[in-house]
Amino acid sequence: MAELTAMTSTTRPPAACLIGWPAAHSRSPLIHHYWLRTLGIEGGYVIEAVPPDEFGDFVFRLSLRGFVGANVTIPHKERALALSKPDARARAVGAANTLWFADGELRSTNTDVEGFINNLDACAPGWDKAEDALVLGAGGAARAVLFGLIERGIKRIHLANRTAARARALADQFGASVLPAQWDAVDALLPRAGLLVNTTSLGMHGQPALELDAARLPQNAVVNDLVYVPLQTPLLAAAGARGLQTADGLGMLLHQAVRGFELWFGKRPQVTSELRALVEADLKKA
Ligand code: NAP
């Protein structure tokens, strides 16, 4: 396992990478280069397109390749978990998206949890006063959302998914505060949802719309859509038109990048309006 040990190079500045297949369209380089530049840190962040059959070897030699850590994206997140020492968040989510070295070991975490929570804290302080949350979707993103909501002490988390069995499976895994619901029960649950989170791909560019009547939400509800293409989803537009507090998917994307940068380069960066504008402009080009 010698190759897994981080090497300290005296000649090359630290560099991290994003490992994916495909990985070309990621905004992560834009985000990390912005922080490296504005914090005056000499370092690098590159994209590494690695096919599934080469992922294990790539990670085994991560340090020898000169990397202090990595982000991991589709389809490697579950393998990344298995090949590293995961923290509680990565284990609960069942996937790792950030790798780094500590005490000679390859560690992993899932930063979607703090991306979700820190974005809500930034956009809608006090959101966690909600006693009932309604989470739509039971895929990978929903797992991170559930972990975060439970950690913050939300009493009842209604979890509705098109495929009901997946919602039931997550409720079994995450415990009594997660209450599985049928997809056609969403309408009836809206009036008690102090927090509504869309973790489905509905509303995403090229996907069907999320059919939901935001007028049925309580007056003090907070609405969070994880979809960020488009930035302003129909759900967020409807919630905004009602004067509800909202948090968008781009905010989560930016906040989830903070921890990796801190682990690799030693300084905790800020999610600034300048960074947001930079990534927004890039998303509009796509
Ligand atoms: P995933 O694991 O593939 O899960 C997709 C979810 O969407 C499942 O619950 C699926 O339901 C549901 N769904 C898909 N099509 C549907 C339809 N026509 N009607 C009803 N439900 C439908 O994907 P994921 O990784 O969780 O990602 C989900 C979304 O979150 C994506 O838009 C992704 O871009 C976004 N996301 C954003 C961030 C961020 O930082 N902002 C981070 C992670 C993910 P079934 O179980 O019935 O198939």
Coordinates of C-alpha atoms in Angstrom, one line a residue, residues 9-267:
S9 CA 7.1 17.1 -3.2
T10 CA 9.5 20.0 -2.8
T11 CA 9.4 20.8 -6.5
R12 CA 5.8 20.8 -7.5
P13 CA 2.9 22.7 -6.0
P14 CA 0.0 20.6 -4.7
A15 CA -2.6 19.6 -7.2
A16 CA -5.9 17.9 -7.0
C17 CA -8.1 16.4 -9.7
L18 CA -11.6 15.5 -10.7
I19 CA -11.9 11.8 -11.7
G20 CA -14.9 10.9 -13.8
W21 CA -16.0 9.2 -17.0
P22 CA -17.0 11.3 -18.7
A23 CA -15.8 14.4 -16.8
A24 CA -15.3 17.1 -19.3
H25 CA -18.3 19.3 -18.4
S26 CA -17.6 19.8 -14.7
R27 CA -17.5 23.3 -13.2
S28 CA -15.1 22.1 -10.5
P29 CA -11.9 23.4 -12.2
L30 CA -13.5 26.9 -12.5
I31 CA -14.4 26.9 -8.8
H32 CA -11.0 25.6 -7.5
H33 CA -9.0 27.8 -9.8
Y34 CA -10.9 30.8 -8.6
W35 CA -10.1 30.0 -5.0
L36 CA -6.4 29.2 -5.7
R37 CA -6.1 32.6 -7.5
T38 CA -8.0 34.7 -5.0
L39 CA -6.3 33.1 -2.0
G40 CA -2.8 33.4 -3.6
I41 CA -2.1 29.6 -3.4
E42 CA 0.2 28.0 -5.8
G43 CA -1.6 24.8 -6.8
G44 CA -3.5 23.0 -9.5
Y45 CA -6.8 21.3 -10.2
V46 CA -7.2 19.2 -13.4
I47 CA -9.8 16.9 -14.9
E48 CA -8.8 13.2 -15.3
A49 CA -11.1 11.2 -17.5
V50 CA -10.6 7.6 -16.2
P51 CA -12.7 4.7 -17.4
P52 CA -14.2 2.3 -14.8
D53 CA -11.7 -0.5 -15.4
E54 CA -8.7 1.9 -14.7
F55 CA -10.2 3.6 -11.7
G56 CA -8.7 1.3 -9.0
D57 CA -5.2 1.6 -10.4
F58 CA -5.5 5.4 -10.8
V59 CA -6.6 5.8 -7.2
F60 CA -3.8 3.4 -6.0
R61 CA -1.3 5.6 -7.7
L62 CA -3.0 8.9 -6.9
S63 CA -0.1 10.2 -4.8
L64 CA 2.6 8.9 -7.2
R65 CA 0.8 10.8 -10.0
G66 CA 1.4 14.0 -7.9
F67 CA -2.1 14.5 -6.5
V68 CA -2.8 15.5 -2.9
G69 CA -6.4 14.4 -3.3
A70 CA -9.4 14.2 -5.7
N71 CA -13.0 14.8 -6.4
V72 CA -14.8 11.7 -7.7
T73 CA -17.9 11.8 -9.9
I74 CA -20.0 9.5 -12.0
P75 CA -19.6 6.5 -12.2
H76 CA -16.8 6.1 -9.6
K77 CA -18.3 7.3 -6.3
E78 CA -19.2 3.8 -4.9
R79 CA -15.8 2.4 -5.9
A80 CA -14.1 5.4 -4.3
L81 CA -15.8 4.6 -1.0
A82 CA -14.6 1.0 -1.2
L83 CA -11.0 1.9 -2.0
S84 CA -10.6 4.4 0.9
K85 CA -11.3 4.9 4.6
P86 CA -14.7 6.7 4.5
D87 CA -16.1 9.0 7.3
A88 CA -19.7 8.6 8.7
R89 CA -21.1 10.9 6.0
A90 CA -19.7 8.9 3.1
R91 CA -20.7 5.6 4.7
A92 CA -24.3 6.8 5.2
V93 CA -24.6 8.2 1.7
G94 CA -23.0 5.0 0.3
A95 CA -20.8 7.1 -2.0
A96 CA -17.6 9.2 -1.7
N97 CA -17.0 12.3 -3.8
T98 CA -13.8 13.6 -2.1
L99 CA -10.5 11.9 -1.4
W100 CA -7.5 13.1 0.5
F101 CA -4.6 11.7 2.4
A102 CA -4.2 11.8 6.2
D103 CA -1.7 9.9 8.4
G104 CA -0.6 7.9 5.4
E105 CA -4.1 6.7 4.6
L106 CA -6.5 7.5 1.8
R107 CA -9.6 9.0 3.4
S108 CA -12.9 9.9 1.9
T109 CA -16.1 11.9 2.6
N110 CA -19.2 13.0 0.9
T111 CA -19.4 16.8 0.7
D112 CA -22.9 16.9 -0.7
V113 CA -24.1 16.7 2.9
E114 CA -22.4 19.9 4.0
G115 CA -23.0 21.5 0.6
F116 CA -26.7 21.0 1.1
I117 CA -26.8 22.2 4.7
N118 CA -24.4 25.1 4.4
N119 CA -26.3 26.4 1.4
L120 CA -29.5 26.4 3.3
D121 CA -27.9 28.1 6.2
A122 CA -26.6 30.8 3.9
C123 CA -29.8 31.3 1.9
A124 CA -32.5 30.7 4.5
P125 CA -31.2 31.0 8.1
G126 CA -33.6 29.4 10.5
W127 CA -34.8 26.8 8.0
D128 CA -34.2 24.1 10.6
K129 CA -37.1 25.4 12.7
A130 CA -39.3 23.3 10.3
E131 CA -40.7 20.3 12.1
D132 CA -41.8 18.6 8.9
A133 CA -39.6 18.4 5.8
L134 CA -40.8 16.9 2.5
V135 CA -38.0 15.4 0.4
L136 CA -38.8 14.4 -3.2
G137 CA -36.6 11.6 -4.7
A138 CA -34.7 8.7 -3.2
G139 CA -31.5 8.6 -5.3
G140 CA -27.9 9.4 -4.4
A141 CA -28.6 13.1 -3.7
A142 CA -31.5 12.3 -1.4
R143 CA -29.3 10.2 0.8
A144 CA -27.0 13.2 1.4
V145 CA -30.1 15.3 2.1
L146 CA -31.5 12.9 4.6
F147 CA -28.2 12.5 6.4
G148 CA -28.0 16.3 6.7
L149 CA -31.6 16.8 7.9
I150 CA -31.3 14.1 10.5
E151 CA -28.0 15.5 11.7
R152 CA -29.7 18.9 12.1
G153 CA -32.5 17.4 14.1
I154 CA -35.5 17.7 11.8
K155 CA -38.3 15.8 13.5
R156 CA -40.2 14.3 10.6
I157 CA -38.9 13.9 7.1
H158 CA -41.5 12.8 4.6
L159 CA -39.8 11.0 1.7
A160 CA -41.7 10.6 -1.5
N161 CA -40.4 8.9 -4.5
R162 CA -41.8 7.7 -7.9
T163 CA -40.6 4.2 -7.1
A164 CA -42.0 3.7 -3.6
A165 CA -39.8 0.8 -2.7
R166 CA -36.7 3.0 -2.9
A167 CA -38.2 5.5 -0.4
R168 CA -39.1 2.6 1.9
A169 CA -35.5 1.2 1.7
L170 CA -34.0 4.6 2.6
A171 CA -36.5 5.0 5.5
D172 CA -35.3 1.6 6.8
Q173 CA -31.7 2.7 6.5
F174 CA -32.0 6.2 8.0
G175 CA -34.4 5.4 10.9
A176 CA -37.7 6.5 12.4
S177 CA -37.6 10.2 11.5
V178 CA -37.8 9.3 7.8
L179 CA -41.4 8.6 6.8
P180 CA -41.8 7.0 3.4
A181 CA -44.7 8.4 1.3
Q182 CA -46.4 7.5 -2.0
W183 CA -45.6 9.8 -4.9
D184 CA -49.3 10.7 -5.2
A185 CA -49.4 11.8 -1.5
V186 CA -47.1 14.8 -2.2
D187 CA -50.0 17.2 -2.8
A188 CA -51.6 16.3 0.6
L189 CA -48.2 16.7 2.4
L190 CA -47.4 20.2 1.0
P191 CA -49.4 22.2 3.6
R192 CA -47.3 20.9 6.5
A193 CA -43.9 21.0 4.8
G194 CA -41.8 23.7 6.4
L195 CA -39.0 22.7 4.1
L196 CA -39.4 21.2 0.6
V197 CA -36.4 19.7 -1.1
N198 CA -36.5 18.5 -4.7
T199 CA -33.7 15.9 -5.2
T200 CA -35.3 14.4 -8.3
S201 CA -34.1 15.3 -11.8
L202 CA -37.5 16.7 -12.6
G203 CA -37.3 20.3 -13.7
M204 CA -33.8 19.7 -15.1
H205 CA -33.1 20.8 -18.6
G206 CA -34.3 18.0 -20.9
Q207 CA -36.4 16.3 -18.2
P208 CA -40.1 16.5 -17.5
A209 CA -41.3 19.4 -15.2
L210 CA -42.0 18.8 -11.5
E211 CA -45.8 19.2 -11.3
L212 CA -46.4 20.7 -7.9
D213 CA -48.6 23.4 -6.5
A214 CA -46.4 25.7 -4.5
A215 CA -49.5 27.7 -3.4
R216 CA -50.2 24.7 -1.0
L217 CA -47.0 25.2 1.0
P218 CA -47.2 27.1 4.3
Q219 CA -46.4 30.8 4.4
N220 CA -43.1 30.3 6.1
A221 CA -41.9 27.3 4.0
V222 CA -38.4 27.2 2.6
V223 CA -38.0 25.6 -0.9
N224 CA -34.7 24.0 -2.0
D225 CA -34.2 22.6 -5.5
L226 CA -31.0 20.7 -6.1
V227 CA -31.4 21.0 -9.9
Y228 CA -29.1 23.8 -11.2
V229 CA -29.6 23.6 -15.0
P230 CA -31.6 25.7 -15.3
L231 CA -30.6 27.9 -12.4
Q232 CA -34.1 29.2 -11.8
T233 CA -36.3 26.1 -11.9
P234 CA -40.1 26.4 -12.3
L235 CA -40.3 25.2 -8.7
L236 CA -38.0 28.0 -7.4
A237 CA -39.8 30.5 -9.6
A238 CA -43.2 29.5 -8.2
A239 CA -41.9 29.6 -4.6
G240 CA -40.2 33.0 -5.2
A241 CA -43.4 34.4 -6.7
R242 CA -45.1 33.5 -3.4
G243 CA -42.4 35.3 -1.4
L244 CA -41.1 32.0 0.1
Q245 CA -37.4 31.7 1.0
T246 CA -35.5 29.6 -1.6
A247 CA -32.1 27.9 -2.0
D248 CA -30.9 26.8 -5.4
G249 CA -28.8 23.9 -6.7
L250 CA -25.9 26.1 -7.7
G251 CA -25.5 27.2 -4.1
M252 CA -25.2 23.6 -3.0
L253 CA -22.7 22.8 -5.7
L254 CA -20.5 25.7 -4.6
H255 CA -20.7 25.0 -0.9
Q256 CA -19.9 21.3 -1.4
A257 CA -16.6 22.2 -3.0
V258 CA -15.4 24.1 0.1
R259 CA -14.3 21.1 2.2
G260 CA -12.2 19.4 -0.6
F261 CA -10.3 22.6 -1.2
E262 CA -9.6 23.0 2.5
L263 CA -8.4 19.5 2.8
W264 CA -6.1 19.7 -0.1
F265 CA -4.7 23.2 0.0
G266 CA -5.0 24.0 3.8
K267 CA -7.2 27.1 3.7

